[in-house]
Tab-separated table of C-alpha atoms in Angstrom:
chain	number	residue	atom	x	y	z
A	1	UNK	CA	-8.530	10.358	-13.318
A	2	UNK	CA	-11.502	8.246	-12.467
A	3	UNK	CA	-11.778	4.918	-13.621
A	4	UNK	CA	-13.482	4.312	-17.066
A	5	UNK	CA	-17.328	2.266	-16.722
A	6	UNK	CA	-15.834	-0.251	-19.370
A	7	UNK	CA	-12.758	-0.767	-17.270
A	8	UNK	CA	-14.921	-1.276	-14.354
A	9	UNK	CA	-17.285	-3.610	-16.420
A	10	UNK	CA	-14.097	-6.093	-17.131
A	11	UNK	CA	-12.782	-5.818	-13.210
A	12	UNK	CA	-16.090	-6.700	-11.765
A	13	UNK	CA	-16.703	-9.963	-13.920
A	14	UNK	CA	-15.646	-12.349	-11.301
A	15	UNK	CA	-14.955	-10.464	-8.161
A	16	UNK	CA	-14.238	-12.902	-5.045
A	17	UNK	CA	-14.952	-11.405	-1.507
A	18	UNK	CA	-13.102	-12.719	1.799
A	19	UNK	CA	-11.978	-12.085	5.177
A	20	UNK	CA	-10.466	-14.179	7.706
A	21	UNK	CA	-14.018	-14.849	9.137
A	22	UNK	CA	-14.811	-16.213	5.632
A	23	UNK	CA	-12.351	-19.819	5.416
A	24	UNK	CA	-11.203	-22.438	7.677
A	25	UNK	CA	-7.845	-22.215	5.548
A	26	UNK	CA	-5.231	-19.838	5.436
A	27	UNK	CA	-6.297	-16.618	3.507
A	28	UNK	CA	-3.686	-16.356	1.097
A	29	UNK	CA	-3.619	-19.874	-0.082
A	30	UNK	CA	-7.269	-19.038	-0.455
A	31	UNK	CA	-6.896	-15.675	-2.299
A	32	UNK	CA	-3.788	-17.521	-4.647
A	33	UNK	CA	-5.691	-20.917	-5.566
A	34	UNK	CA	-8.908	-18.128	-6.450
A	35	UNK	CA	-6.485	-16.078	-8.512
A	36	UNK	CA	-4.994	-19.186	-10.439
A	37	UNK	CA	-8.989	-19.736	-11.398
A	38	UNK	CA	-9.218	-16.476	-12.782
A	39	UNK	CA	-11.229	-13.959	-10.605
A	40	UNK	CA	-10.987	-10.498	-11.899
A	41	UNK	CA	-11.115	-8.231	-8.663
A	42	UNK	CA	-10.597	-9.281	-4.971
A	43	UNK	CA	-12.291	-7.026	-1.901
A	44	UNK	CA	-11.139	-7.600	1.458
A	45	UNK	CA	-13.463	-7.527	4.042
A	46	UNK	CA	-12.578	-8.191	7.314
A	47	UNK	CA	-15.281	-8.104	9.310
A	48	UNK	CA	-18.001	-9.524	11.767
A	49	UNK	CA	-17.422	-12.663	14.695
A	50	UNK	CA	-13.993	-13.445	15.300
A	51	UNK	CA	-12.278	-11.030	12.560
A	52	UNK	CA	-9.134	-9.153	12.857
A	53	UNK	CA	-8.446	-5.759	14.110
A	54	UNK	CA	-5.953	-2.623	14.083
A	55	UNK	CA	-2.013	-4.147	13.060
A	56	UNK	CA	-3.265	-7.528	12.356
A	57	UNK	CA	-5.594	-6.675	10.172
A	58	UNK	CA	-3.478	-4.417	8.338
A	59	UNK	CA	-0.720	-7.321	7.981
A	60	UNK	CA	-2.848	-9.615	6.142
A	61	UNK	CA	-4.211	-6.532	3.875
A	62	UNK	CA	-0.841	-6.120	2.877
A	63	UNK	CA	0.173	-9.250	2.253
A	64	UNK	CA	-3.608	-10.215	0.273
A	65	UNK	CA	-2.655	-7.281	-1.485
A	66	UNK	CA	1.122	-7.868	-2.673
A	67	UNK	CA	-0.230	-11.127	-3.750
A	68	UNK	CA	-3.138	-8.909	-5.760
A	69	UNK	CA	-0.195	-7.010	-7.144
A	70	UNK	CA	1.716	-9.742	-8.577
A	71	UNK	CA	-0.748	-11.094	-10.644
A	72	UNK	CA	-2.606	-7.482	-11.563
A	73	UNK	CA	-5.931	-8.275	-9.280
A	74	UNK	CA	-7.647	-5.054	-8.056
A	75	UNK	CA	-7.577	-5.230	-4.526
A	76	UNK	CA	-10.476	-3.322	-2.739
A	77	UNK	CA	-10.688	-2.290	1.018
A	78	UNK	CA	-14.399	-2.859	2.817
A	79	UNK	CA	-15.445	-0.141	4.841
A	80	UNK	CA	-12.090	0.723	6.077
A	81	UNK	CA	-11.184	3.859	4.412
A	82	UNK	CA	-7.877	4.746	6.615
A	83	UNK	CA	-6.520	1.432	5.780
A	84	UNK	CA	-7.124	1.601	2.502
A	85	UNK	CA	-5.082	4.696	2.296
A	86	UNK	CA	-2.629	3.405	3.963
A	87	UNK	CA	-1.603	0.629	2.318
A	88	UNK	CA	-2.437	2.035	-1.511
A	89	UNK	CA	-5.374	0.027	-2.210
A	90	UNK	CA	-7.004	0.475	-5.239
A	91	UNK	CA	-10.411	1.468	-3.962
A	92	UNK	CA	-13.206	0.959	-1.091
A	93	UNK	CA	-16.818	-0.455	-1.049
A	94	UNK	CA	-18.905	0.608	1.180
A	95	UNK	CA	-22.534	-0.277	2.236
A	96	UNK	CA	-25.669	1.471	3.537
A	97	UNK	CA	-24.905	1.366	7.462
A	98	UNK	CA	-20.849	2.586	6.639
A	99	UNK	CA	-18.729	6.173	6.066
A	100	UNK	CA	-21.583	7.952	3.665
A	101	UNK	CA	-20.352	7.340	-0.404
A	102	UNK	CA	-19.711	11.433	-0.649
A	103	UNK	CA	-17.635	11.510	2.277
A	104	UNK	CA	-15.513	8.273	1.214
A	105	UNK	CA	-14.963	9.953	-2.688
A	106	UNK	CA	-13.665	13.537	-0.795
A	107	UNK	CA	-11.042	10.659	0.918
A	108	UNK	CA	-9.752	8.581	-1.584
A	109	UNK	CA	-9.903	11.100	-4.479
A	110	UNK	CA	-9.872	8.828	-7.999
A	111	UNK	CA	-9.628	5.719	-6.366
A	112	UNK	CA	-12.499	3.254	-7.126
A	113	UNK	CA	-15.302	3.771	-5.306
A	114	UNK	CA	-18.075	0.922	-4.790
A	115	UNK	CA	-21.761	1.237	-2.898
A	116	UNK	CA	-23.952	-1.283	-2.213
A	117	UNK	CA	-27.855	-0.543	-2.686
A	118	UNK	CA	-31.013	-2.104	-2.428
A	119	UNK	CA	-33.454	0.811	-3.390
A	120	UNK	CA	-33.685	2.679	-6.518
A	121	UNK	CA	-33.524	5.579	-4.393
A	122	UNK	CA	-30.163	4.336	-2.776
A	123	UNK	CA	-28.798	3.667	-6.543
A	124	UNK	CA	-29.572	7.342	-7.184
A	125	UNK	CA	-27.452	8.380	-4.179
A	126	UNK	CA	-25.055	6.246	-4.967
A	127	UNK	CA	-24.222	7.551	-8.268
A	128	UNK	CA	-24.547	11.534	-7.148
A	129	UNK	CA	-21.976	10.639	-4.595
A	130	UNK	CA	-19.378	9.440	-6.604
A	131	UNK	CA	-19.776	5.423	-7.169
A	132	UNK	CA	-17.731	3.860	-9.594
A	133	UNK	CA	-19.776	0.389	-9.201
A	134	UNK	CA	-23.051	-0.660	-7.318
A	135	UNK	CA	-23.084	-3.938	-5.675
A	136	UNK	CA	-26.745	-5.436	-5.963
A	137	UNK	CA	-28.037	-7.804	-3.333
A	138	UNK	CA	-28.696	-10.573	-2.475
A	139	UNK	CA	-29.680	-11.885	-5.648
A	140	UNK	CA	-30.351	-15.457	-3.835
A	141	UNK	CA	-30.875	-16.173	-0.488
A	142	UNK	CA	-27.022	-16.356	1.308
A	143	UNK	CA	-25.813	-17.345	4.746
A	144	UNK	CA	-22.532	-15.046	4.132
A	145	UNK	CA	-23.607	-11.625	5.723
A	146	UNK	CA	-25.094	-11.844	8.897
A	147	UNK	CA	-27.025	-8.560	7.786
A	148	UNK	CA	-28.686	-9.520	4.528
A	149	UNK	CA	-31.305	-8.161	3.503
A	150	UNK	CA	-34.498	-10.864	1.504
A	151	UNK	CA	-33.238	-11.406	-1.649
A	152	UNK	CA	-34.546	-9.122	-4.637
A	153	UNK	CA	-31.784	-8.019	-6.094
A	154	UNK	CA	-32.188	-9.597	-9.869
A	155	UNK	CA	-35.469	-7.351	-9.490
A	156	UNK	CA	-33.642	-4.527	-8.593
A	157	UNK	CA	-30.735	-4.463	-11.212
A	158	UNK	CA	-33.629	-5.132	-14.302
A	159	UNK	CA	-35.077	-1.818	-12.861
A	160	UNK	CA	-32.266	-0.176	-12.837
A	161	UNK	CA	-31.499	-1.489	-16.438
A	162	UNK	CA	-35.306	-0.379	-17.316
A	163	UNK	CA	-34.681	3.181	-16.248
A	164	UNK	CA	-31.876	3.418	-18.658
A	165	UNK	CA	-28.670	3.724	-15.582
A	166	UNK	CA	-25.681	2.006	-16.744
A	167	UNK	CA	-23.732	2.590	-14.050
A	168	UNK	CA	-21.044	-1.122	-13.397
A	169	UNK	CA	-23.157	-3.166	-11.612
A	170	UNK	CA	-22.082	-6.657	-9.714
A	171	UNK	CA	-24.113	-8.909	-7.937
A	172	UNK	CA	-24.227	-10.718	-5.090
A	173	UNK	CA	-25.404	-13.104	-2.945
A	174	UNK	CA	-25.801	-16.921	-2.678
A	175	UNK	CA	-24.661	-16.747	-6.795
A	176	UNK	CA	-22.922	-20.545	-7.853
A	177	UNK	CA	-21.403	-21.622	-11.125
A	178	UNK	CA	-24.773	-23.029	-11.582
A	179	UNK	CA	-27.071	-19.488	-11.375
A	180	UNK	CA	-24.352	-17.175	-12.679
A	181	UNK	CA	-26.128	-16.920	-16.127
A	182	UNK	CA	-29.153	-15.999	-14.568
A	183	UNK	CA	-27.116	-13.228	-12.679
A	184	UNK	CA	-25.938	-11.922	-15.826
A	185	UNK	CA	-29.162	-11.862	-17.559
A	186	UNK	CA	-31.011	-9.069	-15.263
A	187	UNK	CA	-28.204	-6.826	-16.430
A	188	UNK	CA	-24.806	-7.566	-14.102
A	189	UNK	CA	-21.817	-6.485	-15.508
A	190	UNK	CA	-20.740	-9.219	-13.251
A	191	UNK	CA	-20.782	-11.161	-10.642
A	192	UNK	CA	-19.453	-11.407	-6.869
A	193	UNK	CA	-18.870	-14.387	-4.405
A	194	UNK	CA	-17.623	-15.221	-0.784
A	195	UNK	CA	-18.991	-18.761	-0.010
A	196	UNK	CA	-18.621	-19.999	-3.247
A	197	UNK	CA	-15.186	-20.193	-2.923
A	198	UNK	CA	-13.622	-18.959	0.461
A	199	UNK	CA	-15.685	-22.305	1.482
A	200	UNK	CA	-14.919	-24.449	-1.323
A	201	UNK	CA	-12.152	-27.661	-1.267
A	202	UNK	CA	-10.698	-26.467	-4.524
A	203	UNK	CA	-10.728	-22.691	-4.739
A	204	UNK	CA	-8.854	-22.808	-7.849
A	205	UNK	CA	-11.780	-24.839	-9.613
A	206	UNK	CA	-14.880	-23.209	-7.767
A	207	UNK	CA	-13.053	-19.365	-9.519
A	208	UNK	CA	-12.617	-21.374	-12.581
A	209	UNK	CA	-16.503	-23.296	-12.689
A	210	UNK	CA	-17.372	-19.856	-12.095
A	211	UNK	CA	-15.422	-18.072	-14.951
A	212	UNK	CA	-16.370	-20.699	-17.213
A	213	UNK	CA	-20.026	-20.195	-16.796
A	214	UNK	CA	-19.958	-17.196	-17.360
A	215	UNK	CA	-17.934	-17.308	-20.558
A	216	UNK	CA	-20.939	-20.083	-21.510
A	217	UNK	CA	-23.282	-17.010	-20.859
A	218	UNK	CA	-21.152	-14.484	-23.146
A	219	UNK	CA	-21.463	-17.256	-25.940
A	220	UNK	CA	-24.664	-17.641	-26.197
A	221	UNK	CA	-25.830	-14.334	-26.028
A	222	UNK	CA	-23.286	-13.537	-28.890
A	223	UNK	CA	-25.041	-16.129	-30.730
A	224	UNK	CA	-28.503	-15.067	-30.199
């Protein structure tokens, strides 16, 4: 059975994004100090300059993943849909240039399914083909993805929002404990990081800086 939207709302809250190509430390430390701060769903994606391929690449999955396990993190595979089958993930984002969304869902069956987008018309897609989450971005400029795209993606999820789709929606790009609440006003269910802590000093208190602005943003709305 596929994954329920308010399910998916509460994973993608804090949702922390890293490969190998991502930190100057050792992944896992990484991925356990970001846990400890409270992140709510973990994607790795190994990819770009210097990443790791084919049996080392699968290593570290597994072992980012046991670590996932232990502490009841989702664990998502980028754009490697084989590997994610192989080593049980619980689901796969893909973007615009990757495997087409259909063609992923006929793989992975119920597993969680996420699409980037950065058109209306791509959102659209997206949902036809089976996406249990959109990632939005960037949202602010970021130096993170050597692809990304000019940053409109606040605009984006509000028109999304506007045209009454409430499909789980994260966002991304150049987001900091300091612009999270603006993140969250255009209509994120969430929000979703790399820099902001595979680059931090203290993992642990850039995840929880981040959680705890954005439990500052659930206050005040509930008080408005």
């Amino acid at each position: 059975m596929r994954i329920q939207a308010n399910k998916m709302k509460e994973m993608l809250q804090l949702y922390f994004i890293m490969g190998t190509q991502n930190t100057n430390s050792v992944p896992l430390e990484v991925l356990e100090q970001a846990i400890s701060g409270g992140i709510t769903m973990f994607q790795f994606r190994e990819k770009g300059r210097g990443s790791l391929s084919d049996l080392a690449k699968e290593e570290l999955a597994r072992n980012l993943m046991k670590l996932c396990k232990i502490h009841s993190v989702p664990f998502i595979v980028n754009d490697d849909v084989d590997l994610a089958l192989a080593i049980d993930a619980n689901g796969v984002h893909v973007g615009q240039d990757d495997e087409k969304a259909d063609q992923v869902r006929r793989k992975i069956g119920d597993k969680i399914l996420g699409v980037s987008a950065h058109t209306m018309d791509e959102v659209r897609k997206a949902i036809e083909y089976g996406a249990d989450y959109l990632g939005i971005g960037p949202i602010f400029p970021t130096e993170s993805k050597e692809d990304a795209k000019p940053p409109n993606g606040g605009a984006l999820i509000k028109e999304i929002r506007k045209a009454g789709i409430s499909i789980p929606i994260v966002g991304i790009g150049g987001i900091t404990a300091e612009n999270a609440a603006a993140v969250m006003e255009t209509g994120a269910d969430g929000i979703s990081l790399i820099s902001a802590i595979s680059h931090a000093k203290n993992p642990e208190k850039a995840a929880l800086d981040l959680k705890l602005s954005l439990l500052s943003n659930n206050r005040r709305k509930s008080h408005s």
